């Protein structure tokens, strides 16, 4: 492909069909992406079933629908996060196969089977208020080809409910743990398992939770050496990394 | 006492030994503390064995020694917190019965048996770095007449070590839980017991612990409805409240 | 109960009715909650009249109504905090005995008399704007079996109004003090009484009050050694702890 | 003066001694300070006894001594704040009449009697740790010609000690109130008097006092409508304003 | 009054009409406010024309109207700040003499001429967006008996416009300076005058103004030794202090 | 002009047509702006085509329309930033030549050709969400006489797309780089060019972006020594500075 | 092991050698760690070569040496992080095989070959000041059995130096990227590779870097969907997670 | 150069001396910097006299000396910022021509005359404490070939001193304005001139200056549309940008 474009050019120079000066100009103008990254990404999407992704927040409903339709036509899978019901209605009008996940606020379209991950991704959350973030992670992980087990309502203030899920937790190859308030759940889960834990602080809480900052700081200060952190409410990001690890 | 001072004055007025105008002046000048609060505190110290307390930080070594000696002469118990070894040497020179608690950085003198608390105060901490704060709490609680059980090295990243102490935790009438880093320990302990939990964030940690702020926020956002919080590193304050509750 | 389950199993092993291997499996599968904590909590709710609690914020109106109804059917008392009038209408439709407390934004249902607390819980607040938080604390404390005295409009800028309530303050076994703005009231109250004080910062204020942060910091830095702090606007939490202490 | 300089110039133009072009140039070059502000300040210092001030922090010992000596030669009064003992030794070597105030960390030289303020400036502080700031305010106010009454050790956690000073407080024409920790003292004092209160947060405290920020926020959120605030530890600034008011 | 109540009691004791024991009881029950502060305030309001004040934010429209009417009946002047047009309509319905100041968002009722202040209060603001705060200060100062001069649109980025007002600034006895954004105006004004300056940060700005925090910090760090600061947007508070100073 | 006004006055004094006393008065009353800054600005607007600017946020629709119309009548160019569609409708009603730029939320009127800048101003932004800020910069730069090249969708997470624009970037005389989220784009662009880079943090993002603070901090900590920063979302300010540089 | 302990006990019950009551007691006293987690960790350390770890900061030199020696005697590998030269001297005295890594400030002892990771862990850092953190990560990863490639001095302000390392970056199975200042490097690296990236903010910088907070926020707001974050300067934590992933 | 390397390769292919496959390999291995950026920078340093720069903070004295010597041998100019006297002694030992600027804490070596800037760079600062930052800017600007005018001690609290420098300010082509405390100086200067202003917040101040944050926020919120900002104390960065502009 790219390499072959350069190869073709060199062949033309060799054969005299192209002058050195002209080849020099064409080499200079060769866009960088031709040397490697972007197109590969594009190809990988089709080849592996990795979805193209739309972050819907801050986009108008028609914009979301239009981008979704264009991506669908490219033939790959599509995932729209932070999508309202209005956005789904508009998407559904142009792409009737699209599916809405109301708790996760996500729209998905699966056209190509994704390459399967090797193990289970455990998605854990403390309270029902954390479910939108946990579900966003679960929907994302599934469309990326992973088997997901969702474990909800296991906050650290009732540690026995969490311990009762120990076997499920220990059977996961990677874990995503979502928690608001004091954000201690990833640390406790991290101590129970020997797998990488992706911690997602959520904006659930009030007062001194400061929109998720308390949970974020708690997770960054974790004592468990297998926990890393993503941005507040970023279920999508955690699932992307977890899927990457689960495909290693 | 105060009441009797006023009674005496009224008797003098009744008997005509004191004029109304003069009585009026003397009533006006009567310091407020004679009406109730301060002297009671002072008397209570002698009566109940509650210590007089010196916060040594920000005071010079001679100042600490001088105050300690004066308090000792009043006959009650004395507690100096945040005290250096130098401060203890100076105190010891003037009051040889004073005792130093190096980990707690505290100096104590017990002259009067304190009124005994009703149950055990459990003092829990996560790591060895939290010990100075936990020991300050333990020393304070003991000089205030409480039996103390200190449970160390039970961080939430190894939840089984904490659970192994469940019976000890549940046998305490009040708990003081000290933790730095993510500060999740009080919440987990709060879920295991049915007693009031005093949470003490410690300044242990680095980076995004911000000198104890992460732990403080975690504790304020606790999901356990039996946890209240004091200032960072304030082991003394937590023990004072715990002792008050333990004497109810 | 749990203990007897294990006892039964051991008896079966002793008598040969159960093989060691099978007993081993059943011991392993024994859910953790059977070893102690959760069910006790559940039983305690029925036995002591402690309410089951719904934090309504972030839940939909139907969700609140549905949870409330299910809890009511369990036979215990129910408390929903942060509830809107709409939520109450929906609850009332399914459970006509439910009662609304508009200032406290709370819904209660009392089916079982709670175990009575030993003394009075004093609930103090500075201004009328702090009343919703103070009333949430009062409603919570009452449904948990406590006698409550509410003392309002006693801000520190008019110290005489507070001092005029000194006897009421001193007759309480535990105090809950709610204040926004500079948050100094718990410290002053703490100096007037010899009881534990639960300080609740409120989000009342503007500008540099930062939604209650100024009051929170003021309370954490209190000079009174009998004051501990809960999250901003957390009247429920303060009352839960106060009730726990008042039942000791 | 300045006005007369312009008048002289205009007279010269009128009389033909100065050409219009030249006058135009001289008007343009007339330095701005000749129109009013700076020299008046300088003259006022000599006329009213207001001191020239050196903020010593961040200056070397020789710099402080050199500036002090130069100001002393100008004949007015001199005040150096935030001065170390070393700085005083160097100042004393060049100006033996200079006087050191160790608690206030201030050096003063009085050569001219300052114009007397009309009433008393009350300087109030909560604890002994606040004394350096309170003394800086007192020394500053005195060298500016004010009678000062210093009231120490009247923290809000023992409100009776403060109330016992009510008459002293109410006899002041202006008040300076210094407090660290929760910073509630200015609000309570403001409620007891009808005079302007200058609030000075101090950096006294630990943990969540954040070097005086908690006290600063508390003071900015005061409920007393006669309290304004200066920077943390700025005893000098508070005294300057108080003196200005006391000379009105 | 209060003093005479005690005098009467003492007379009764002297004459034997009241027993010592009974007098003791009555002295104990004497509410604190009878010893001095609150009622004086109340009396002063009628005697001096100082208004009673309603902070309308956070109150319902009927509440504002009801309180306003009750205060009006007491015969003194009334000031409601942070009032909406709806609130004014409701107030006007019950008290037709009430007047609305739309920019200041204030309602006033003047029944008693206030004691006149001694000089002019200058109210200065940078931009038109700061006018609501400046007008609140002006309305407050006027109802408290002060002559006010309002100087608007003199931001520091066009220093000549400010300098053109130098004489007006220098003729004021006290100054209130309102500014948002970088909050530098009070410092520059403070350097031009020899009067006390009350600095009011406003919440005007965007991005890194953080709702007035940038202006607040700028003012607290002022280099002008005659500037003190109040809370963000607190025009009322600045005017109260300025009026107090202007009546000295 | 100003100088000539003074010259005329001096001529009148010289010729005796004006007395010195009267000249003195007229000189005193001469507004400061006549000595130099403001009118020059005003004249410059007409002479150079620099627009008069309205910051519409916080102004009512009629206010924006009225100010726009008055400025238009002065004959110069006009730019209204942060303008809603409603504001444009009102402006258009009074000034039909006005033009709306919906993405930039700006209204422009060009009556005078601006002095042309010397080179191209490159305006770069990371994502489509940053476009409103980038377009505000572009519209501002254009009405100030600059040729603008807008390069969008070149975030640092896909560095090849940015590198593909290297020649465009390097051909700009000044660059404006807008980015939200982690705000790294200005640093990377700064490393690719040898021109001054104006960095504009945008409020695009969620969670720990804190409304643009993360991007702002990233830009202030840039490793590229040709990057300076303006306030969050301040596309107008960046363009003003870029235009100033481009006209040097 | 643990399981067999229970098995033995059950066998004893079955055979009648142990009574049910006694077995019940022994089961109750069985420490929790015997049911699974801690000892496994301990055994795993010996079996897999995972090191036992000492966080030296906040420990005294003798403490570090004593713990190191005890761990060494257990036969496994040992890693001490944040260790001073003094600490190493003391460790070396008791365990001469220990090795010091001065830039990483780490002490290691390898007694058991660790299980080898499957690929290369790339450790990348921006400047020489970030090297201590990067080296701590490298030393940690190596003792955990991973091959490490360290790529230094590839800051985003000189993007070509980073791009020159593209092949090295793309050949890593997991990446650790350390950066201070604006913290943009992990995002750019994340865009160049398809592997998980562990981002480590460092405390390198001054002014508005706030000890690593600017870098931390930048990394949390990354646009690259394969980047997760650990605490400031936590090279050890990043390496632990990377090793875990590299062993999957 | 780079281009010619590729040209040579193409010539070899054309002439048949190099096979296409081999050329392909050599093109792939061509380091990125050969395509343009880095070497140009290096060459520019020699060609234009731009110095190579060492940020000494965080480097050891021997490191600074070693790097300085190596750079000096390359033949260009060298600038070391944040350098201690010890560092200079070590540098001077290896490079006797190096010169120390003690206030600026900078070491310079000029071997090549820098290309001269077109106008004067004005460097302005408020107080003597800001001088180190201002001098760092001045030294940097001078070694980059610019004429510098330093204007000190012109704080906004004495605006007349600043206005007296108006002509100097207006004669500068670019301005660098350093200020701590409230950071208002750049805004006022920006209003007096029509040139770009680089604002440098300094860490000068105490209390609520928060190490320069107050000044930084003030500058970011400037009302002057010609002011952009760099990091706290970053005199070097401001001078680099100013020099770039001054060479346009």
mmCIF file with all atom_site columns, N, CA and C in Angstrom, chain B residues 168-193:
data_model
loop_
_atom_site.group_PDB
_atom_site.id
_atom_site.type_symbol
_atom_site.label_atom_id
_atom_site.label_alt_id
_atom_site.label_comp_id
_atom_site.label_asym_id
_atom_site.label_entity_id
_atom_site.label_seq_id
_atom_site.pdbx_PDB_ins_code
_atom_site.Cartn_x
_atom_site.Cartn_y
_atom_site.Cartn_z
_atom_site.occupancy
_atom_site.B_iso_or_equiv
_atom_site.pdbx_formal_charge
_atom_site.auth_seq_id
_atom_site.auth_comp_id
_atom_site.auth_asym_id
_atom_site.auth_atom_id
_atom_site.pdbx_PDB_model_num
ATOM 1  N N  . UNK B 1 168 ? -12.713 -7.989 66.931 1.00 0.00 ? 168 UNK B N  1
ATOM 2  C CA . UNK B 1 168 ? -12.161 -6.875 67.701 1.00 0.00 ? 168 UNK B CA 1
ATOM 3  C C  . UNK B 1 168 ? -12.895 -5.586 67.369 1.00 0.00 ? 168 UNK B C  1
ATOM 4  N N  . UNK B 1 169 ? -13.088 -5.366 66.071 1.00 0.00 ? 169 UNK B N  1
ATOM 5  C CA . UNK B 1 169 ? -13.762 -4.137 65.649 1.00 0.00 ? 169 UNK B CA 1
ATOM 6  C C  . UNK B 1 169 ? -15.164 -4.061 66.238 1.00 0.00 ? 169 UNK B C  1
ATOM 7  N N  . UNK B 1 170 ? -15.871 -5.202 66.190 1.00 0.00 ? 170 UNK B N  1
ATOM 8  C CA . UNK B 1 170 ? -17.260 -5.179 66.621 1.00 0.00 ? 170 UNK B CA 1
ATOM 9  C C  . UNK B 1 170 ? -17.401 -5.124 68.149 1.00 0.00 ? 170 UNK B C  1
ATOM 10 N N  . UNK B 1 171 ? -16.313 -5.375 68.854 1.00 0.00 ? 171 UNK B N  1
ATOM 11 C CA . UNK B 1 171 ? -16.403 -5.300 70.311 1.00 0.00 ? 171 UNK B CA 1
ATOM 12 C C  . UNK B 1 171 ? -16.139 -3.900 70.836 1.00 0.00 ? 171 UNK B C  1
ATOM 13 N N  . UNK B 1 172 ? -15.745 -2.973 69.965 1.00 0.00 ? 172 UNK B N  1
ATOM 14 C CA . UNK B 1 172 ? -15.478 -1.608 70.419 1.00 0.00 ? 172 UNK B CA 1
ATOM 15 C C  . UNK B 1 172 ? -16.778 -0.821 70.542 1.00 0.00 ? 172 UNK B C  1
ATOM 16 N N  . UNK B 1 173 ? -16.812 0.084  71.518 1.00 0.00 ? 173 UNK B N  1
ATOM 17 C CA . UNK B 1 173 ? -18.006 0.931  71.697 1.00 0.00 ? 173 UNK B CA 1
ATOM 18 C C  . UNK B 1 173 ? -17.955 2.135  70.763 1.00 0.00 ? 173 UNK B C  1
ATOM 19 N N  . UNK B 1 174 ? -16.771 2.603  70.484 1.00 0.00 ? 174 UNK B N  1
ATOM 20 C CA . UNK B 1 174 ? -16.527 3.695  69.528 1.00 0.00 ? 174 UNK B CA 1
ATOM 21 C C  . UNK B 1 174 ? -15.251 3.346  68.793 1.00 0.00 ? 174 UNK B C  1
ATOM 22 N N  . UNK B 1 175 ? -15.137 3.818  67.520 1.00 0.00 ? 175 UNK B N  1
ATOM 23 C CA . UNK B 1 175 ? -13.927 3.525  66.758 1.00 0.00 ? 175 UNK B CA 1
ATOM 24 C C  . UNK B 1 175 ? -13.310 4.805  66.226 1.00 0.00 ? 175 UNK B C  1
ATOM 25 N N  . UNK B 1 176 ? -11.982 4.830  66.221 1.00 0.00 ? 176 UNK B N  1
ATOM 26 C CA . UNK B 1 176 ? -11.217 5.903  65.577 1.00 0.00 ? 176 UNK B CA 1
ATOM 27 C C  . UNK B 1 176 ? -10.450 5.240  64.452 1.00 0.00 ? 176 UNK B C  1
ATOM 28 N N  . UNK B 1 177 ? -10.643 5.707  63.220 1.00 0.00 ? 177 UNK B N  1
ATOM 29 C CA . UNK B 1 177 ? -9.977  5.065  62.081 1.00 0.00 ? 177 UNK B CA 1
ATOM 30 C C  . UNK B 1 177 ? -9.135  6.102  61.354 1.00 0.00 ? 177 UNK B C  1
ATOM 31 N N  . UNK B 1 178 ? -7.814  5.869  61.324 1.00 0.00 ? 178 UNK B N  1
ATOM 32 C CA . UNK B 1 178 ? -6.855  6.788  60.714 1.00 0.00 ? 178 UNK B CA 1
ATOM 33 C C  . UNK B 1 178 ? -6.377  6.211  59.383 1.00 0.00 ? 178 UNK B C  1
ATOM 34 N N  . UNK B 1 179 ? -6.397  7.018  58.335 1.00 0.00 ? 179 UNK B N  1
ATOM 35 C CA . UNK B 1 179 ? -5.898  6.534  57.050 1.00 0.00 ? 179 UNK B CA 1
ATOM 36 C C  . UNK B 1 179 ? -5.477  7.697  56.179 1.00 0.00 ? 179 UNK B C  1
ATOM 37 N N  . UNK B 1 180 ? -4.381  7.493  55.441 1.00 0.00 ? 180 UNK B N  1
ATOM 38 C CA . UNK B 1 180 ? -3.945  8.480  54.466 1.00 0.00 ? 180 UNK B CA 1
ATOM 39 C C  . UNK B 1 180 ? -4.284  7.994  53.069 1.00 0.00 ? 180 UNK B C  1
ATOM 40 N N  . UNK B 1 181 ? -3.501  8.330  52.076 1.00 0.00 ? 181 UNK B N  1
ATOM 41 C CA . UNK B 1 181 ? -3.709  7.872  50.697 1.00 0.00 ? 181 UNK B CA 1
ATOM 42 C C  . UNK B 1 181 ? -5.162  8.082  50.255 1.00 0.00 ? 181 UNK B C  1
ATOM 43 N N  . UNK B 1 182 ? -5.890  6.993  49.931 1.00 0.00 ? 182 UNK B N  1
ATOM 44 C CA . UNK B 1 182 ? -7.263  7.159  49.444 1.00 0.00 ? 182 UNK B CA 1
ATOM 45 C C  . UNK B 1 182 ? -8.278  7.254  50.568 1.00 0.00 ? 182 UNK B C  1
ATOM 46 N N  . UNK B 1 183 ? -7.887  7.020  51.812 1.00 0.00 ? 183 UNK B N  1
ATOM 47 C CA . UNK B 1 183 ? -8.768  7.256  52.957 1.00 0.00 ? 183 UNK B CA 1
ATOM 48 C C  . UNK B 1 183 ? -10.027 6.419  52.985 1.00 0.00 ? 183 UNK B C  1
ATOM 49 N N  . UNK B 1 184 ? -9.987  5.194  52.473 1.00 0.00 ? 184 UNK B N  1
ATOM 50 C CA . UNK B 1 184 ? -11.201 4.392  52.373 1.00 0.00 ? 184 UNK B CA 1
ATOM 51 C C  . UNK B 1 184 ? -11.469 3.551  53.618 1.00 0.00 ? 184 UNK B C  1
ATOM 52 N N  . UNK B 1 185 ? -10.494 3.435  54.495 1.00 0.00 ? 185 UNK B N  1
ATOM 53 C CA . UNK B 1 185 ? -10.628 2.517  55.618 1.00 0.00 ? 185 UNK B CA 1
ATOM 54 C C  . UNK B 1 185 ? -11.829 2.826  56.529 1.00 0.00 ? 185 UNK B C  1
ATOM 55 N N  . UNK B 1 186 ? -12.090 4.078  56.896 1.00 0.00 ? 186 UNK B N  1
ATOM 56 C CA . UNK B 1 186 ? -13.230 4.341  57.779 1.00 0.00 ? 186 UNK B CA 1
ATOM 57 C C  . UNK B 1 186 ? -14.557 3.873  57.188 1.00 0.00 ? 186 UNK B C  1
ATOM 58 N N  . UNK B 1 187 ? -14.713 4.014  55.884 1.00 0.00 ? 187 UNK B N  1
ATOM 59 C CA . UNK B 1 187 ? -15.953 3.572  55.245 1.00 0.00 ? 187 UNK B CA 1
ATOM 60 C C  . UNK B 1 187 ? -16.110 2.065  55.362 1.00 0.00 ? 187 UNK B C  1
ATOM 61 N N  . UNK B 1 188 ? -15.046 1.324  55.090 1.00 0.00 ? 188 UNK B N  1
ATOM 62 C CA . UNK B 1 188 ? -15.135 -0.127 55.166 1.00 0.00 ? 188 UNK B CA 1
ATOM 63 C C  . UNK B 1 188 ? -15.363 -0.576 56.601 1.00 0.00 ? 188 UNK B C  1
ATOM 64 N N  . UNK B 1 189 ? -14.616 0.027  57.540 1.00 0.00 ? 189 UNK B N  1
ATOM 65 C CA . UNK B 1 189 ? -14.835 -0.302 58.951 1.00 0.00 ? 189 UNK B CA 1
ATOM 66 C C  . UNK B 1 189 ? -16.267 0.067  59.344 1.00 0.00 ? 189 UNK B C  1
ATOM 67 N N  . UNK B 1 190 ? -16.726 1.238  58.900 1.00 0.00 ? 190 UNK B N  1
ATOM 68 C CA . UNK B 1 190 ? -18.088 1.670  59.229 1.00 0.00 ? 190 UNK B CA 1
ATOM 69 C C  . UNK B 1 190 ? -19.135 0.673  58.778 1.00 0.00 ? 190 UNK B C  1
ATOM 70 N N  . UNK B 1 191 ? -18.855 -0.030 57.669 1.00 0.00 ? 191 UNK B N  1
ATOM 71 C CA . UNK B 1 191 ? -19.799 -1.026 57.190 1.00 0.00 ? 191 UNK B CA 1
ATOM 72 C C  . UNK B 1 191 ? -19.766 -2.310 57.988 1.00 0.00 ? 191 UNK B C  1
ATOM 73 N N  . UNK B 1 192 ? -18.691 -2.524 58.744 1.00 0.00 ? 192 UNK B N  1
ATOM 74 C CA . UNK B 1 192 ? -18.542 -3.775 59.495 1.00 0.00 ? 192 UNK B CA 1
ATOM 75 C C  . UNK B 1 192 ? -19.079 -3.678 60.923 1.00 0.00 ? 192 UNK B C  1
ATOM 76 N N  . UNK B 1 193 ? -19.249 -2.448 61.409 1.00 0.00 ? 193 UNK B N  1
ATOM 77 C CA . UNK B 1 193 ? -19.647 -2.287 62.811 1.00 0.00 ? 193 UNK B CA 1
ATOM 78 C C  . UNK B 1 193 ? -20.930 -1.473 62.906 1.00 0.00 ? 193 UNK B C  1
#
